[in-house]
Short mmCIF file of C-alpha atoms in Angstrom, two decimals:
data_model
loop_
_atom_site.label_atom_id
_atom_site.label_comp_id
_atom_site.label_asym_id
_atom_site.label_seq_id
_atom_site.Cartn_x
_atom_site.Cartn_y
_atom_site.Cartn_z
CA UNK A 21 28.73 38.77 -12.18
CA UNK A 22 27.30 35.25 -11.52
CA UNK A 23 28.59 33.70 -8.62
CA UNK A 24 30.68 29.98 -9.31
CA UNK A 25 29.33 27.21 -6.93
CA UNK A 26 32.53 25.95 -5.66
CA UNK A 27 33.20 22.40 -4.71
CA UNK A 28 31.46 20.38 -1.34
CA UNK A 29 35.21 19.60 -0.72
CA UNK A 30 36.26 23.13 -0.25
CA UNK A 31 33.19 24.34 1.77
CA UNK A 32 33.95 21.59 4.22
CA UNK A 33 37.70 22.85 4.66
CA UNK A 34 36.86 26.18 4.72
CA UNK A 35 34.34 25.46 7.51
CA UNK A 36 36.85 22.72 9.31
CA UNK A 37 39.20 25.93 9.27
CA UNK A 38 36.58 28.22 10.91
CA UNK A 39 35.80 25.61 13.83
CA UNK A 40 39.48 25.29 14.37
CA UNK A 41 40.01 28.80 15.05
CA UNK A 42 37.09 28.86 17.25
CA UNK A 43 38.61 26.24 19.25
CA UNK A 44 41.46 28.05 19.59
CA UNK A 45 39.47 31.26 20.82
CA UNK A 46 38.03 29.00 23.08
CA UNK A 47 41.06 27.92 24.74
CA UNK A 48 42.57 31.49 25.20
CA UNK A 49 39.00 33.08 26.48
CA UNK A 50 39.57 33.25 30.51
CA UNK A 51 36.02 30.95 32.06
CA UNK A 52 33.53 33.61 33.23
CA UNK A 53 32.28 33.22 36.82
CA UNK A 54 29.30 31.06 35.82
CA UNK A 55 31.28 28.26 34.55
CA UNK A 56 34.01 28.87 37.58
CA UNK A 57 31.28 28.36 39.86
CA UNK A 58 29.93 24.62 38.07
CA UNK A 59 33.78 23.69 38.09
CA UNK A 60 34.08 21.19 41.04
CA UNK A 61 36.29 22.19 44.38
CA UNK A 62 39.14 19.94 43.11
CA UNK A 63 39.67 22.22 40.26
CA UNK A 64 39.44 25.04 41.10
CA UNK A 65 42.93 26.67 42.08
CA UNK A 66 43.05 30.68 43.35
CA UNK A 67 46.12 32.28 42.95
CA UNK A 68 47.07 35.28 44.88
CA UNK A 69 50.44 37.72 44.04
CA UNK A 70 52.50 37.51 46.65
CA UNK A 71 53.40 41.38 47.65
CA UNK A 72 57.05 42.10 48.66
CA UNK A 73 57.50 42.53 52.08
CA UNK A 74 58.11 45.38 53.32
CA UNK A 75 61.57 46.31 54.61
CA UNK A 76 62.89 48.48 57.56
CA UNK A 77 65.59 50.57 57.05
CA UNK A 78 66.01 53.11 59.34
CA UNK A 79 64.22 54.61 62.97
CA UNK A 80 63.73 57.84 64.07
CA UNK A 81 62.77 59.32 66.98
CA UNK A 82 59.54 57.85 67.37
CA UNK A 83 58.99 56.79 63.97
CA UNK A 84 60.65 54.09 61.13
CA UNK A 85 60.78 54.57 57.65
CA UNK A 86 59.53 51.62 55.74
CA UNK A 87 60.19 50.77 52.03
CA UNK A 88 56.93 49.09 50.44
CA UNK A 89 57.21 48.22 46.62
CA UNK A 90 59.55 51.06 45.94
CA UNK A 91 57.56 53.69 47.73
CA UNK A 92 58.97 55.45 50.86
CA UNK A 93 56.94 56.35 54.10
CA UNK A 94 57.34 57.38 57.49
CA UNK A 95 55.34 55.28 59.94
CA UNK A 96 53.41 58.34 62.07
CA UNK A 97 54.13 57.59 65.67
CA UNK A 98 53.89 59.93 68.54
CA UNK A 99 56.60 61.88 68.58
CA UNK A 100 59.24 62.22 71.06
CA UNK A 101 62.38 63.97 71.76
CA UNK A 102 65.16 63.73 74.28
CA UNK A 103 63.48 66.14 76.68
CA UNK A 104 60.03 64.14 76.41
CA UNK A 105 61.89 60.86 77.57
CA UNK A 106 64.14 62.22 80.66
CA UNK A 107 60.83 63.93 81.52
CA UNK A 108 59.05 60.90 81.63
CA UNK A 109 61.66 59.30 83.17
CA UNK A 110 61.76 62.05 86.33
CA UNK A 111 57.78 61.15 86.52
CA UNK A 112 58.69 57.34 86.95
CA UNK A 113 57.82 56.30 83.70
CA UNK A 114 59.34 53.47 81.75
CA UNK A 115 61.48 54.61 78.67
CA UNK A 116 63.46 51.52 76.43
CA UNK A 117 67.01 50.00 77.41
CA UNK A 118 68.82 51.39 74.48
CA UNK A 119 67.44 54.79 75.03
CA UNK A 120 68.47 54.28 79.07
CA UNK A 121 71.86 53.31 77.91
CA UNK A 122 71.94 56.57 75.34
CA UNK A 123 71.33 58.75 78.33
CA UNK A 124 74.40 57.11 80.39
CA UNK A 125 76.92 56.48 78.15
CA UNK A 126 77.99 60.63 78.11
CA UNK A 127 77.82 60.41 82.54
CA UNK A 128 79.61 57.18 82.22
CA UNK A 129 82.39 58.75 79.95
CA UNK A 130 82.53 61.97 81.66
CA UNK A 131 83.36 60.57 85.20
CA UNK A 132 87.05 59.69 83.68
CA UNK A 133 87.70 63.55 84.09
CA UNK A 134 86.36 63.53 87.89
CA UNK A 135 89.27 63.81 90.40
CA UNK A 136 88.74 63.69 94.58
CA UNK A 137 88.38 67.49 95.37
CA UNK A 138 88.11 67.46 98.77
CA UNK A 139 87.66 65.03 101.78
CA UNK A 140 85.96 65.64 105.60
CA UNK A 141 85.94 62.92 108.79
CA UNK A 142 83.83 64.51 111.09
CA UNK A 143 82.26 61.76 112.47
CA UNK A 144 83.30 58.19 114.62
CA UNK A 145 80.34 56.59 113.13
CA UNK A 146 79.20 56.06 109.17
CA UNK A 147 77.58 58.72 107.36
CA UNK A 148 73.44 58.22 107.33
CA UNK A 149 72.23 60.95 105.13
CA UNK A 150 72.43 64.13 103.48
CA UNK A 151 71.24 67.40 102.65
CA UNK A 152 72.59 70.36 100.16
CA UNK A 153 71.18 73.90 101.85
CA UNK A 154 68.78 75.75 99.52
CA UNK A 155 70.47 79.00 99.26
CA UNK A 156 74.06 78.01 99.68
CA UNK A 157 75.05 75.92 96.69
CA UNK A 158 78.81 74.96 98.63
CA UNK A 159 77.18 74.28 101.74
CA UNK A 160 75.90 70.45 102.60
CA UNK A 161 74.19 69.09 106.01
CA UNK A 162 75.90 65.65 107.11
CA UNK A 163 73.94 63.46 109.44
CA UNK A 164 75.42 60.56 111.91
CA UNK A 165 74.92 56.91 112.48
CA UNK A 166 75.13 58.85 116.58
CA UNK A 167 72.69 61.34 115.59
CA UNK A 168 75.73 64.18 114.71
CA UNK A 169 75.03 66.85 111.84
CA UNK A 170 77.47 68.64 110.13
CA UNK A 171 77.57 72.00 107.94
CA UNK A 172 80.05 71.75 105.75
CA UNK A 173 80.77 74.84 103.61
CA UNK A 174 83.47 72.93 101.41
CA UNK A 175 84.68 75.94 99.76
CA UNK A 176 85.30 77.49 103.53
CA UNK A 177 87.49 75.17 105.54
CA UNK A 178 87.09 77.16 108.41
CA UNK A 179 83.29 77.62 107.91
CA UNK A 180 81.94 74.69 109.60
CA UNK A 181 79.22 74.00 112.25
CA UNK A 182 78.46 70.80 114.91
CA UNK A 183 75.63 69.69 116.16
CA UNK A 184 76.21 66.95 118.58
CA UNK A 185 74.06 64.30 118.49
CA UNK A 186 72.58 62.04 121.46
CA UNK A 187 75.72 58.87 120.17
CA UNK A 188 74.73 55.44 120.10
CA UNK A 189 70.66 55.20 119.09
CA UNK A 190 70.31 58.46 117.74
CA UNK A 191 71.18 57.44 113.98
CA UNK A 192 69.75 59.77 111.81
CA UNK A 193 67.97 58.56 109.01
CA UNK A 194 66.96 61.47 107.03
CA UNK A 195 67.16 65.16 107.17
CA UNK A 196 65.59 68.12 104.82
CA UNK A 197 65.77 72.25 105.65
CA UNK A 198 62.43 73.83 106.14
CA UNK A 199 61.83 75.79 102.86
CA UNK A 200 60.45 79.22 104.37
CA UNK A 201 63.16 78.86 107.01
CA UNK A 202 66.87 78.04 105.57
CA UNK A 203 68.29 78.19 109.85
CA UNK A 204 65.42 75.13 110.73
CA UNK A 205 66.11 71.55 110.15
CA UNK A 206 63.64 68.46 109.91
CA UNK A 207 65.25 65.67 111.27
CA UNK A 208 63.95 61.90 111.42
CA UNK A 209 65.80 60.23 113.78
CA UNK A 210 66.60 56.47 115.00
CA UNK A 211 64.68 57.30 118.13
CA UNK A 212 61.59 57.45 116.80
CA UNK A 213 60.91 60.85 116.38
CA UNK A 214 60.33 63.34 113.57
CA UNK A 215 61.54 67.15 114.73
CA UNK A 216 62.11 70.37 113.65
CA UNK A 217 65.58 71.71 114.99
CA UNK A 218 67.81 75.03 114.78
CA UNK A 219 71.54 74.91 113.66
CA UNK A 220 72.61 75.31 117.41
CA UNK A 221 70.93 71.47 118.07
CA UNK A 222 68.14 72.74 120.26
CA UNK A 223 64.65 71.02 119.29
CA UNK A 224 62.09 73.73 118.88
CA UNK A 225 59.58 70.98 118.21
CA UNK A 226 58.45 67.04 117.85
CA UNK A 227 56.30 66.96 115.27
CA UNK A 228 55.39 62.98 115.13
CA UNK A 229 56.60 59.80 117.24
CA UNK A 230 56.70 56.03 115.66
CA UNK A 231 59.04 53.02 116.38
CA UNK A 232 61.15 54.12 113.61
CA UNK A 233 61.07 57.02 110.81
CA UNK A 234 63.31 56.02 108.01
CA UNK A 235 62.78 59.35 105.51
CA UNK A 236 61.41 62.68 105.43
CA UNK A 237 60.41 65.56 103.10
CA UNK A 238 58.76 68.75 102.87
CA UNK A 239 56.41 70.94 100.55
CA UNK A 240 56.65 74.53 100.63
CA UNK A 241 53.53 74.92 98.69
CA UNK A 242 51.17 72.88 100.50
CA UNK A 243 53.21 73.42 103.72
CA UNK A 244 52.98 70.04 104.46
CA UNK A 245 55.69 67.35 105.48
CA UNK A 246 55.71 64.03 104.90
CA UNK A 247 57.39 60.98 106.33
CA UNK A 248 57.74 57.14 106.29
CA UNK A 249 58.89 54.22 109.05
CA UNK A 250 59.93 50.86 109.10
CA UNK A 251 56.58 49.38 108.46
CA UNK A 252 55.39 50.17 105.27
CA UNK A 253 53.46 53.37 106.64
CA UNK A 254 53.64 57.26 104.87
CA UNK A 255 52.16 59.82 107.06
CA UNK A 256 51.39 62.98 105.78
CA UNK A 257 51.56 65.91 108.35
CA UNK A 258 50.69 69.41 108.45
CA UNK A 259 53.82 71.46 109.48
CA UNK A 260 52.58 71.85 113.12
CA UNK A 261 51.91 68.19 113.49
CA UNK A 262 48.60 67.65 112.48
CA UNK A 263 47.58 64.51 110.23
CA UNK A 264 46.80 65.54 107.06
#
């Protein structure tokens, strides 16, 4: 079949068509990063998809839950538990208000069921310090602003023992029970002096002198006992006397 040469008119609109449509193509086809790149600075306009941000909605324990596009994870923390924090709190460490206030609020509300059980005035002069006994749970020592120490059994009323103290000067400041002997009594006193003493009041022995001890205590492992004055100093002492 022969082919029909068809009119210069209709080749020109056929290939005004064809141009048009490439035009078209043109304008839809994204620039490729060779032509980005001769575009000048003015023109050229980056735009980034903002991402949701992500939202909180819970904490646990040492941990939060966060909710990023949709999609749930846990935040891996270290993690703690109720025991962990009053531990650390027993060492001295910090642990947050709210979890302070957590650990209160039960003591707090409890102490509306605590009623006076019992009451003792042994002394003329204020109470200075005091000491629960190691094997008898009922049993406390009371120490003077005159130096006076009291065993008070307050389950026994009857059960009570004295020590008279030296009065005005003698003020007590702290006072522990020697751990391998319950009967023995360290005793840092106003005077100056840090001594070991039986329940009858009779000093079997001045460990230390200073202008002023404020506080003792003792170790049973290391046999050691330690003490602090008015100064600022902390002596540690062996439990004959010795500087440690």
């Amino acid at each position: 079949m022969a082919l029909v040469n068809q009119p210069k008119d209709k080749k020109h609109e056929k290939a005004r068509e064809h141009w048009t449509e490439e035009a078209k193509s043109a304008g839809k086809r994204k620039p490729d990063y060779e032509e980005l790149g001769n575009e000048p600075p003015a023109k050229r306009i980056f735009v980034r998809k903002a991402s949701k941000p992500s939202e909180k909605i819970g904490w646990t324990g040492g941990g939060s839950v966060v909710r990023n596009s949709g999609v749930l994870f846990h935040q891996l923390e270290r993690q703690r538990s109720i025991v962990h924090y009053v531990y650390q709190n027993m060492l001295g460490g910090a642990i947050r208000a709210q979890l302070r206030q957590c650990l209160q609020l039960p003591f707090l509300r409890s102490l509306a069921s605590y009623r006076l059980f019992r009451t003792a005035s042994p002394f003329d002069r204020r109470v200075t310090c005091l000491e629960w006994h190691p094997t008898h749970p009922s049993t406390v020592a009371v120490g003077s602003k005159g130096g006076d120490i009291i065993l008070w059994d307050y389950e026994v009323l009857t059960k009570t023992c004295f020590i008279k103290g030296k009065g005005p000067g003698d003020s007590l400041r702290d006072i522990k029970f020697s751990p391998h002997e319950a009967v023995k009594l360290y005793v840092a006193s106003g005077d100056g002096t840090l001594g070991l003493q039986n329940l009858e009041g009779r000093v079997l022995q001045v460990i230390s002198h200073c202008c002023w001890y404020c506080s003792v205590d003792v170790s049973s492992s290391c046999r050691a006992v330690v003490t602090g004055d008015n100064v600022g100093n902390v002596v540690l002492l062996s439990t004959s006397g010795e500087e440690v």
